[in-house]
mmCIF file of C-alpha atoms in Angstrom:
data_model
loop_
_atom_site.group_PDB
_atom_site.id
_atom_site.type_symbol
_atom_site.label_atom_id
_atom_site.label_comp_id
_atom_site.label_asym_id
_atom_site.label_seq_id
_atom_site.Cartn_x
_atom_site.Cartn_y
_atom_site.Cartn_z
ATOM 1 C CA MET A 22 -52.197 41.550 51.124
ATOM 2 C CA LEU A 23 -53.144 43.281 47.916
ATOM 3 C CA PHE A 24 -55.986 40.804 47.353
ATOM 4 C CA CYS A 25 -57.264 41.275 50.912
ATOM 5 C CA CYS A 26 -57.402 45.056 50.793
ATOM 6 C CA ARG A 27 -59.060 45.119 47.402
ATOM 7 C CA PHE A 28 -61.762 42.666 48.608
ATOM 8 C CA ARG A 29 -62.533 44.771 51.684
ATOM 9 C CA SER A 30 -62.891 47.913 49.645
ATOM 10 C CA VAL A 31 -65.866 46.501 47.712
ATOM 11 C CA ARG A 32 -67.587 44.636 50.576
ATOM 12 C CA PRO A 33 -70.098 47.485 51.409
ATOM 13 C CA LEU A 34 -71.667 47.094 47.983
ATOM 14 C CA GLY A 35 -73.837 44.222 49.237
ATOM 15 C CA LEU A 36 -74.646 40.928 47.522
ATOM 16 C CA GLY A 37 -74.235 42.299 44.046
ATOM 17 C CA GLY A 38 -71.034 43.934 45.105
ATOM 18 C CA GLY A 39 -69.810 40.575 46.391
ATOM 19 C CA TRP A 40 -70.368 38.965 43.021
ATOM 20 C CA PHE A 41 -68.681 41.920 41.392
ATOM 21 C CA ALA A 42 -65.715 41.545 43.735
ATOM 22 C CA ALA A 43 -65.472 37.832 43.021
ATOM 23 C CA LEU A 44 -65.567 38.507 39.288
ATOM 24 C CA LEU A 45 -62.920 41.179 39.646
ATOM 25 C CA LEU A 46 -60.733 38.802 41.652
ATOM 26 C CA ALA A 47 -61.100 36.060 39.016
ATOM 27 C CA LEU A 48 -60.113 38.469 36.231
ATOM 28 C CA LEU A 49 -57.132 39.630 38.233
ATOM 29 C CA LEU A 50 -55.939 36.077 38.856
ATOM 30 C CA ALA A 51 -56.369 35.162 35.172
ATOM 31 C CA GLN A 52 -54.298 38.180 34.160
ATOM 32 C CA ILE A 53 -51.530 37.167 36.540
ATOM 33 C CA PHE A 54 -51.401 33.602 35.144
ATOM 34 C CA LEU A 55 -51.423 34.823 31.545
ATOM 35 C CA VAL A 56 -48.488 37.098 32.242
ATOM 36 C CA ALA A 57 -46.592 34.449 34.179
ATOM 37 C CA ALA A 58 -46.936 31.693 31.579
ATOM 38 C CA PRO A 59 -44.724 33.255 28.877
ATOM 39 C CA VAL A 60 -42.065 34.098 31.464
ATOM 40 C CA SER A 61 -41.962 30.487 32.624
ATOM 41 C CA ALA A 62 -41.725 29.242 29.048
ATOM 42 C CA GLN A 63 -38.972 31.705 28.258
ATOM 43 C CA THR A 64 -36.979 30.576 31.288
ATOM 44 C CA THR A 65 -37.223 26.961 30.135
ATOM 45 C CA VAL A 66 -35.919 27.812 26.679
ATOM 46 C CA LEU A 67 -32.953 29.752 27.991
ATOM 47 C CA SER A 68 -31.927 27.186 30.607
ATOM 48 C CA PRO A 69 -28.686 25.325 29.797
ATOM 49 C CA ALA A 70 -29.362 22.205 27.775
ATOM 50 C CA ARG A 71 -27.897 18.939 29.007
ATOM 51 C CA SER A 72 -25.554 17.257 26.566
ATOM 52 C CA ALA A 73 -27.277 14.306 24.939
ATOM 53 C CA PRO A 74 -25.544 10.929 25.162
ATOM 54 C CA LEU A 75 -23.644 9.863 22.070
ATOM 55 C CA GLU A 76 -25.881 7.828 19.815
ATOM 56 C CA VAL A 77 -23.954 4.921 18.358
ATOM 57 C CA ALA A 78 -25.037 3.534 15.007
ATOM 58 C CA GLN A 79 -26.236 -0.046 15.135
ATOM 59 C CA ALA A 80 -24.336 -2.590 13.076
ATOM 60 C CA ASN A 81 -27.369 -3.115 10.872
ATOM 61 C CA SER A 82 -28.483 0.516 10.813
ATOM 62 C CA ASP A 83 -29.611 2.073 7.561
ATOM 63 C CA GLN A 84 -27.996 5.345 8.627
ATOM 64 C CA PRO A 85 -24.324 5.934 7.767
ATOM 65 C CA PRO A 86 -22.010 5.485 10.767
ATOM 66 C CA GLU A 87 -20.537 8.489 12.497
ATOM 67 C CA PHE A 88 -16.808 9.144 12.207
ATOM 68 C CA GLN A 89 -15.740 12.155 14.213
ATOM 69 C CA ILE A 90 -12.259 13.677 14.273
ATOM 70 C CA ILE A 91 -11.541 15.331 17.620
ATOM 71 C CA GLN A 92 -8.934 18.053 17.758
ATOM 72 C CA PRO A 93 -6.124 17.979 20.356
ATOM 73 C CA GLY A 94 -7.665 20.774 22.418
ATOM 74 C CA ASP A 95 -10.656 18.565 23.181
ATOM 75 C CA MET A 96 -8.484 16.161 25.140
ATOM 76 C CA PRO A 97 -6.236 17.068 28.092
ATOM 77 C CA GLN A 98 -2.562 17.011 27.188
ATOM 78 C CA GLN A 99 -0.468 14.494 29.070
ATOM 79 C CA GLY A 100 3.301 14.448 29.169
ATOM 80 C CA GLY A 101 5.335 16.325 26.569
ATOM 81 C CA GLY A 102 4.407 18.114 23.394
ATOM 82 C CA ALA A 103 2.977 16.634 20.235
ATOM 83 C CA ASP A 104 6.431 15.999 18.821
ATOM 84 C CA ALA A 105 7.688 14.112 21.859
ATOM 85 C CA GLY A 106 8.174 10.421 21.323
ATOM 86 C CA VAL A 107 8.448 10.758 17.550
ATOM 87 C CA ASP A 108 11.809 9.666 16.244
ATOM 88 C CA ALA A 109 14.125 11.830 14.172
ATOM 89 C CA GLU A 110 13.354 9.988 10.952
ATOM 90 C CA ALA A 111 9.647 10.694 11.422
ATOM 91 C CA ASN A 112 10.401 14.405 11.777
ATOM 92 C CA VAL A 113 12.367 14.286 8.529
ATOM 93 C CA ASN A 114 9.380 12.585 6.959
ATOM 94 C CA ASN A 115 7.144 15.393 8.125
ATOM 95 C CA ALA A 116 9.228 17.859 6.157
ATOM 96 C CA LEU A 117 9.199 15.605 3.116
ATOM 97 C CA THR A 118 5.431 15.424 2.717
ATOM 98 C CA PRO A 119 4.687 13.047 -0.167
ATOM 99 C CA ARG A 120 2.656 13.832 -3.213
ATOM 100 C CA SER A 121 -0.682 12.285 -2.344
ATOM 101 C CA THR A 122 -2.976 10.557 -4.796
ATOM 102 C CA LEU A 123 -5.943 11.099 -2.507
ATOM 103 C CA THR A 124 -8.852 12.353 -4.610
ATOM 104 C CA GLU A 125 -12.610 12.368 -4.514
ATOM 105 C CA GLU A 126 -12.633 10.361 -7.718
ATOM 106 C CA PRO A 127 -14.133 6.908 -7.110
ATOM 107 C CA ILE A 128 -11.840 3.904 -7.428
ATOM 108 C CA ASP A 129 -13.102 0.408 -8.115
ATOM 109 C CA SER A 130 -12.347 -1.552 -4.934
ATOM 110 C CA GLU A 131 -13.214 -4.882 -6.529
ATOM 111 C CA GLY A 132 -10.710 -4.179 -9.288
ATOM 112 C CA TRP A 133 -8.028 -3.561 -6.678
ATOM 113 C CA ALA A 134 -9.010 -6.806 -4.948
ATOM 114 C CA ARG A 135 -8.114 -8.646 -8.177
ATOM 115 C CA SER A 136 -5.039 -6.552 -8.938
ATOM 116 C CA GLY A 137 -2.480 -8.766 -7.192
ATOM 117 C CA PHE A 138 -1.296 -5.814 -5.114
ATOM 118 C CA THR A 139 0.993 -6.868 -2.253
ATOM 119 C CA GLY A 140 -1.085 -7.494 0.860
ATOM 120 C CA PHE A 141 -0.232 -8.718 4.340
ATOM 121 C CA ILE A 142 -3.654 -9.766 5.643
ATOM 122 C CA ASP A 143 -4.531 -13.458 5.384
ATOM 123 C CA ILE A 144 -7.974 -13.232 3.782
ATOM 124 C CA HIS A 145 -8.505 -17.020 4.116
ATOM 125 C CA ARG A 146 -8.097 -17.143 7.878
ATOM 126 C CA ARG A 147 -11.356 -17.905 9.669
ATOM 127 C CA LEU A 148 -12.210 -15.317 12.313
ATOM 128 C CA ARG A 149 -15.159 -15.355 14.667
ATOM 129 C CA GLN A 150 -17.858 -12.746 14.371
ATOM 130 C CA PRO A 151 -17.192 -9.741 16.642
ATOM 131 C CA ASP A 152 -19.326 -9.360 19.744
ATOM 132 C CA GLU A 153 -22.526 -7.503 18.969
ATOM 133 C CA ALA A 154 -22.015 -5.271 22.012
ATOM 134 C CA LEU A 155 -18.689 -4.057 20.613
ATOM 135 C CA LEU A 156 -20.277 -3.242 17.268
ATOM 136 C CA GLU A 157 -22.989 -1.260 19.021
ATOM 137 C CA ASP A 158 -20.517 0.634 21.209
ATOM 138 C CA GLY A 159 -18.229 1.601 18.326
ATOM 139 C CA LEU A 160 -14.565 2.455 18.761
ATOM 140 C CA ARG A 161 -12.620 5.276 20.380
ATOM 141 C CA LEU A 162 -9.449 5.567 18.321
ATOM 142 C CA VAL A 163 -6.374 7.714 18.883
ATOM 143 C CA THR A 164 -3.573 8.817 16.593
ATOM 144 C CA ALA A 165 -0.678 11.268 16.726
ATOM 145 C CA ASP A 166 0.789 13.733 14.228
ATOM 146 C CA GLY A 167 4.199 14.569 12.796
ATOM 147 C CA PHE A 168 4.508 11.140 11.162
ATOM 148 C CA ALA A 169 3.891 11.766 7.479
ATOM 149 C CA PRO A 170 2.611 10.212 5.321
ATOM 150 C CA PHE A 171 0.680 8.180 7.895
ATOM 151 C CA ASN A 172 -0.615 10.799 10.327
ATOM 152 C CA PHE A 173 0.149 14.495 10.050
ATOM 153 C CA ARG A 174 -1.674 17.810 9.517
ATOM 154 C CA ASP A 175 -2.720 19.787 6.493
ATOM 155 C CA ARG A 176 -2.104 23.534 6.156
ATOM 156 C CA ALA A 177 -5.301 24.262 8.068
ATOM 157 C CA GLY A 178 -4.155 22.067 10.961
ATOM 158 C CA ALA A 179 -6.616 19.240 10.334
ATOM 159 C CA PRO A 180 -5.351 15.680 10.920
ATOM 160 C CA ILE A 181 -4.901 13.761 7.678
ATOM 161 C CA GLY A 182 -2.941 10.845 6.306
ATOM 162 C CA TYR A 183 -3.196 7.161 5.597
ATOM 163 C CA HIS A 184 -3.985 6.207 9.199
ATOM 164 C CA VAL A 185 -6.859 8.676 9.464
ATOM 165 C CA GLU A 186 -8.458 7.427 6.258
ATOM 166 C CA LEU A 187 -7.822 3.805 7.188
ATOM 167 C CA ALA A 188 -9.657 4.376 10.478
ATOM 168 C CA ARG A 189 -12.569 5.962 8.612
ATOM 169 C CA SER A 190 -12.746 3.106 6.085
ATOM 170 C CA PHE A 191 -12.477 0.504 8.840
ATOM 171 C CA CYS A 192 -15.467 1.941 10.687
ATOM 172 C CA GLU A 193 -17.464 2.318 7.487
ATOM 173 C CA GLN A 194 -16.713 -1.290 6.538
ATOM 174 C CA LEU A 195 -18.153 -2.548 9.844
ATOM 175 C CA ASN A 196 -20.842 0.172 9.920
ATOM 176 C CA ILE A 197 -19.920 1.285 13.427
ATOM 177 C CA ALA A 198 -19.633 4.735 14.957
ATOM 178 C CA CYS A 199 -16.100 5.896 15.782
ATOM 179 C CA THR A 200 -14.193 8.864 17.092
ATOM 180 C CA ILE A 201 -10.499 9.514 16.530
ATOM 181 C CA LYS A 202 -8.456 11.892 18.679
ATOM 182 C CA VAL A 203 -5.055 13.415 17.996
ATOM 183 C CA VAL A 204 -2.916 12.981 21.119
ATOM 184 C CA PRO A 205 0.779 13.208 22.006
ATOM 185 C CA PHE A 206 2.484 10.053 20.795
ATOM 186 C CA GLU A 207 4.055 9.124 24.127
ATOM 187 C CA THR A 208 0.692 9.129 25.947
ATOM 188 C CA ILE A 209 -0.892 6.453 23.738
ATOM 189 C CA PRO A 210 0.095 3.331 25.755
ATOM 190 C CA ASP A 211 -1.307 4.838 28.962
ATOM 191 C CA LEU A 212 -4.527 5.888 27.225
ATOM 192 C CA LEU A 213 -5.026 2.298 26.056
ATOM 193 C CA VAL A 214 -4.142 0.770 29.443
ATOM 194 C CA ASP A 215 -6.386 3.217 31.344
ATOM 195 C CA GLY A 216 -9.325 2.470 29.055
ATOM 196 C CA GLU A 217 -9.550 6.003 27.687
ATOM 197 C CA ALA A 218 -9.133 4.678 24.132
ATOM 198 C CA ASP A 219 -9.950 1.349 22.521
ATOM 199 C CA ALA A 220 -7.278 1.264 19.827
ATOM 200 C CA ALA A 221 -4.501 3.357 18.305
ATOM 201 C CA LEU A 222 -3.306 3.974 14.752
ATOM 202 C CA ALA A 223 -0.083 5.883 15.184
ATOM 203 C CA GLY A 224 2.875 3.704 14.236
ATOM 204 C CA LEU A 225 3.271 2.220 17.709
ATOM 205 C CA VAL A 226 5.543 -0.835 17.471
ATOM 206 C CA ARG A 227 6.200 -3.917 19.555
ATOM 207 C CA HIS A 228 8.687 -3.198 22.307
ATOM 208 C CA PRO A 229 9.699 -5.170 25.425
ATOM 209 C CA ASP A 230 8.503 -2.296 27.630
ATOM 210 C CA LEU A 231 5.006 -2.597 26.141
ATOM 211 C CA GLN A 232 4.546 -6.363 25.949
ATOM 212 C CA ASP A 233 2.475 -6.558 29.169
ATOM 213 C CA LYS A 234 0.491 -3.422 28.355
ATOM 214 C CA VAL A 235 -0.247 -3.301 24.657
ATOM 215 C CA ALA A 236 -1.198 -5.915 22.064
ATOM 216 C CA PHE A 237 -1.324 -5.555 18.294
ATOM 217 C CA SER A 238 -3.655 -6.520 15.468
ATOM 218 C CA ASN A 239 -2.570 -8.277 12.317
ATOM 219 C CA VAL A 240 -0.106 -6.265 10.233
ATOM 220 C CA PHE A 241 -1.735 -4.357 7.372
ATOM 221 C CA LEU A 242 1.382 -2.650 5.992
ATOM 222 C CA LYS A 243 5.092 -3.421 6.135
ATOM 223 C CA ARG A 244 7.905 -0.890 5.845
ATOM 224 C CA PRO A 245 10.718 -2.472 3.847
ATOM 225 C CA GLY A 246 14.186 -1.056 3.321
ATOM 226 C CA ARG A 247 15.021 0.182 -0.192
ATOM 227 C CA PHE A 248 17.793 1.662 -2.274
ATOM 228 C CA LEU A 249 17.185 4.965 -4.019
ATOM 229 C CA THR A 250 19.417 5.973 -6.935
ATOM 230 C CA LEU A 251 19.541 8.622 -9.642
ATOM 231 C CA ALA A 252 16.918 7.967 -12.300
ATOM 232 C CA ASP A 253 19.484 7.754 -15.089
ATOM 233 C CA SER A 254 21.791 5.480 -13.106
ATOM 234 C CA ALA A 255 22.357 1.866 -14.107
ATOM 235 C CA VAL A 256 23.548 0.864 -10.651
ATOM 236 C CA LYS A 257 22.512 -2.623 -9.579
ATOM 237 C CA THR A 258 21.731 -3.078 -5.888
ATOM 238 C CA ASP A 259 22.675 -6.702 -5.226
ATOM 239 C CA VAL A 260 25.437 -7.359 -2.700
ATOM 240 C CA ALA A 261 28.160 -7.980 -5.282
ATOM 241 C CA SER A 262 27.324 -4.927 -7.404
ATOM 242 C CA MET A 263 27.243 -2.585 -4.395
ATOM 243 C CA GLU A 264 30.689 -3.600 -3.156
ATOM 244 C CA GLY A 265 32.858 -0.516 -2.614
ATOM 245 C CA ARG A 266 30.130 1.936 -3.663
ATOM 246 C CA PRO A 267 29.299 4.866 -1.347
ATOM 247 C CA VAL A 268 25.789 4.593 0.160
ATOM 248 C CA ALA A 269 24.185 7.243 2.340
ATOM 249 C CA PHE A 270 21.874 6.396 5.269
ATOM 250 C CA ILE A 271 20.685 7.887 8.539
ATOM 251 C CA GLY A 272 23.472 7.347 11.060
ATOM 252 C CA GLY A 273 22.543 5.107 13.964
ATOM 253 C CA SER A 274 19.382 3.830 12.293
ATOM 254 C CA ALA A 275 18.160 0.275 11.822
ATOM 255 C CA HIS A 276 19.025 0.680 8.139
ATOM 256 C CA GLU A 277 22.667 1.231 9.008
ATOM 257 C CA ALA A 278 22.585 -1.956 11.090
ATOM 258 C CA PHE A 279 21.011 -3.840 8.184
ATOM 259 C CA LEU A 280 23.742 -2.667 5.794
ATOM 260 C CA ARG A 281 26.455 -3.680 8.263
ATOM 261 C CA ALA A 282 24.903 -7.157 8.469
ATOM 262 C CA TYR A 283 24.271 -7.831 4.769
ATOM 263 C CA PHE A 284 26.308 -5.286 2.764
ATOM 264 C CA GLU A 285 29.586 -5.398 4.644
ATOM 265 C CA ARG A 286 31.734 -4.170 1.743
ATOM 266 C CA ILE A 287 29.887 -0.998 0.771
ATOM 267 C CA ASN A 288 31.394 2.388 1.502
ATOM 268 C CA ARG A 289 29.131 3.585 4.331
ATOM 269 C CA VAL A 290 28.262 7.304 4.431
ATOM 270 C CA PRO A 291 26.199 8.171 7.542
ATOM 271 C CA VAL A 292 24.234 11.444 7.505
ATOM 272 C CA ASN A 293 22.013 13.269 9.963
ATOM 273 C CA ASP A 294 18.845 13.382 7.875
ATOM 274 C CA LEU A 295 17.381 12.619 4.467
ATOM 275 C CA HIS A 296 17.881 16.189 3.273
ATOM 276 C CA ALA A 297 21.641 15.720 3.543
ATOM 277 C CA ALA A 298 21.392 12.318 1.876
ATOM 278 C CA ARG A 299 19.363 13.781 -0.983
ATOM 279 C CA ALA A 300 21.974 16.470 -1.576
ATOM 280 C CA LEU A 301 24.780 13.904 -1.728
ATOM 281 C CA LEU A 302 22.883 11.731 -4.197
ATOM 282 C CA ALA A 303 21.843 14.668 -6.382
ATOM 283 C CA GLU A 304 25.486 15.783 -6.591
ATOM 284 C CA GLY A 305 26.663 12.256 -7.448
ATOM 285 C CA LYS A 306 28.729 11.958 -4.283
ATOM 286 C CA VAL A 307 27.015 8.696 -3.325
ATOM 287 C CA ALA A 308 25.688 5.922 -5.530
ATOM 288 C CA ALA A 309 22.513 5.396 -3.539
ATOM 289 C CA ILE A 310 20.534 6.136 -0.390
ATOM 290 C CA PHE A 311 19.310 3.244 1.723
ATOM 291 C CA GLY A 312 16.391 3.760 4.065
ATOM 292 C CA ASP A 313 12.750 3.200 4.875
ATOM 293 C CA ALA A 314 10.767 2.808 1.649
ATOM 294 C CA PHE A 315 8.000 5.151 2.805
ATOM 295 C CA GLN A 316 10.444 7.816 3.940
ATOM 296 C CA LEU A 317 12.180 7.634 0.560
ATOM 297 C CA LEU A 318 8.883 7.688 -1.338
ATOM 298 C CA PRO A 319 8.662 11.513 -1.505
ATOM 299 C CA LEU A 320 12.072 11.584 -3.200
ATOM 300 C CA ALA A 321 11.147 8.791 -5.605
ATOM 301 C CA THR A 322 8.015 10.707 -6.650
ATOM 302 C CA GLU A 323 9.496 14.198 -6.988
ATOM 303 C CA ARG A 324 8.226 16.054 -10.040
ATOM 304 C CA SER A 325 11.790 16.544 -11.144
ATOM 305 C CA GLY A 326 12.033 12.802 -11.743
ATOM 306 C CA LEU A 327 15.598 12.922 -10.487
ATOM 307 C CA PHE A 328 15.439 9.757 -8.355
ATOM 308 C CA ARG A 329 14.024 6.242 -8.556
ATOM 309 C CA PHE A 330 13.794 3.086 -6.503
ATOM 310 C CA ALA A 331 16.326 0.488 -7.576
ATOM 311 C CA GLY A 332 16.131 -3.260 -7.174
ATOM 312 C CA ALA A 333 13.647 -4.980 -4.871
ATOM 313 C CA PRO A 334 12.452 -4.154 -1.352
ATOM 314 C CA TYR A 335 14.123 -5.771 1.659
ATOM 315 C CA PHE A 336 11.802 -7.187 4.323
ATOM 316 C CA ASP A 337 13.332 -7.964 7.690
ATOM 317 C CA ASP A 338 11.249 -8.017 10.880
ATOM 318 C CA TYR A 339 14.343 -8.023 13.066
ATOM 319 C CA PHE A 340 15.737 -4.754 11.688
ATOM 320 C CA PHE A 341 12.630 -3.006 10.350
ATOM 321 C CA GLY A 342 9.934 -4.270 12.714
ATOM 322 C CA ASP A 343 6.825 -6.339 12.109
ATOM 323 C CA GLY A 344 4.987 -3.577 10.297
ATOM 324 C CA MET A 345 2.026 -1.262 10.813
ATOM 325 C CA SER A 346 -0.951 -2.437 12.872
ATOM 326 C CA PHE A 347 -3.606 -1.335 15.352
ATOM 327 C CA ALA A 348 -2.518 -1.234 18.986
ATOM 328 C CA TYR A 349 -4.925 -2.040 21.824
ATOM 329 C CA LYS A 350 -4.883 -2.921 25.512
ATOM 330 C CA ALA A 351 -3.291 -6.272 26.308
ATOM 331 C CA GLY A 352 -5.866 -8.828 27.386
ATOM 332 C CA ARG A 353 -8.690 -7.329 25.302
ATOM 333 C CA GLY A 354 -8.980 -10.244 22.922
ATOM 334 C CA ASP A 355 -12.491 -9.125 21.980
ATOM 335 C CA ILE A 356 -11.163 -5.853 20.592
ATOM 336 C CA GLY A 357 -8.249 -7.637 18.933
ATOM 337 C CA ASN A 358 -10.647 -9.969 17.141
ATOM 338 C CA LEU A 359 -12.793 -7.018 16.061
ATOM 339 C CA LEU A 360 -9.751 -5.248 14.605
ATOM 340 C CA ASP A 361 -8.531 -8.350 12.753
ATOM 341 C CA TYR A 362 -12.040 -9.041 11.470
ATOM 342 C CA GLY A 363 -12.417 -5.516 10.088
ATOM 343 C CA LEU A 364 -8.979 -5.550 8.472
ATOM 344 C CA GLN A 365 -9.766 -8.864 6.802
ATOM 345 C CA LYS A 366 -12.998 -7.450 5.382
ATOM 346 C CA LEU A 367 -11.113 -4.414 4.072
ATOM 347 C CA ALA A 368 -8.526 -6.651 2.431
ATOM 348 C CA LYS A 369 -11.135 -8.927 0.846
ATOM 349 C CA SER A 370 -13.058 -6.011 -0.587
ATOM 350 C CA GLY A 371 -9.928 -4.469 -2.111
ATOM 351 C CA ARG A 372 -10.335 -1.372 0.026
ATOM 352 C CA LEU A 373 -6.881 -1.716 1.630
ATOM 353 C CA ALA A 374 -5.223 -1.710 -1.775
ATOM 354 C CA GLU A 375 -7.425 1.183 -2.855
ATOM 355 C CA LEU A 376 -6.425 3.215 0.190
ATOM 356 C CA TYR A 377 -2.786 2.615 -0.646
ATOM 357 C CA ALA A 378 -3.341 3.801 -4.207
ATOM 358 C CA ARG A 379 -5.077 6.953 -2.981
ATOM 359 C CA HIS A 380 -2.329 7.938 -0.560
ATOM 360 C CA PHE A 381 0.930 6.777 -2.114
ATOM 361 C CA ALA A 382 2.020 7.700 -5.591
ATOM 362 C CA LEU A 383 4.216 4.640 -6.161
ATOM 363 C CA ASP A 384 4.207 0.966 -5.230
ATOM 364 C CA VAL A 385 7.038 0.582 -2.719
ATOM 365 C CA TYR A 386 6.705 -3.206 -2.868
ATOM 366 C CA ALA A 387 7.421 -3.597 -6.568
ATOM 367 C CA ALA A 388 10.829 -4.407 -8.059
ATOM 368 C CA TYR A 389 12.267 -1.747 -10.374
#
């Protein structure tokens, strides 16, 4: 309407006036478009950006693979709290955070490969090459917390521990992109079954209730039973030498069952937690503590030097389980092969032994 009225107002000017009106109209239209253009551009800039799809590093990419740690708040909580599903011994372990040897200082992986360090991966087994599609897709890993020294949190709340660094090294070894989420422990089997995660590193063990749901990779770490004594003690830990001696252990644990089976004549002293056991040993009220080697490791590496491992480690799959491994959805043989393949490469390179050296201050597999 504005254009119409303005055109009529100049019509009486004649032919020249018509040209003048046309020129005026053209200038007016140009001014409108010049004003409108920046507004349109500004609207485009301020419009919400769509989230770009995750770019997964190719197996042969020159770029370093992505390893992203996702905090618990980024994933809906299912079931109980973060501590649910974690056994009492793990909670004790959380309080007894070990002295870590993790540093930024480079360690020679090849040297560790030749070191003769105890390993559980058969590096001579022939495995097929993982599917290229799996390498391109990367892995969605999950872990839990409250299970030191394997997966727990630092003072800032960030997930750390042997499992977190093992996951990072695994993905770097295969040059694949990975994410790892911290989730409640008891939700892990369902996350694997529902396809919301590809694999888990959280200390999940073989159990009859899981045999149709969850499968496991090759074992990369075993958790033997060990005796811990006072550093200045000359106590021998063979069956005959331990006869009649008081030994503390967590009551109701697999380690109590092991002692009942193989050390029938010791004086058994059950306790509620390792703090109580430590106090008894420090006061000389027991000759030794028997328990999980990794749970006893913080005591064996105390700065006070009060305690030491004694004798040799005891391996027993029946009492102490098969060991630590990746868990994944049953029936996903392709993922299982990928996990075994990556672990074998880590073992061959010496990286598994190096990771152990970085995270644990003492060799729990050695005889002392």
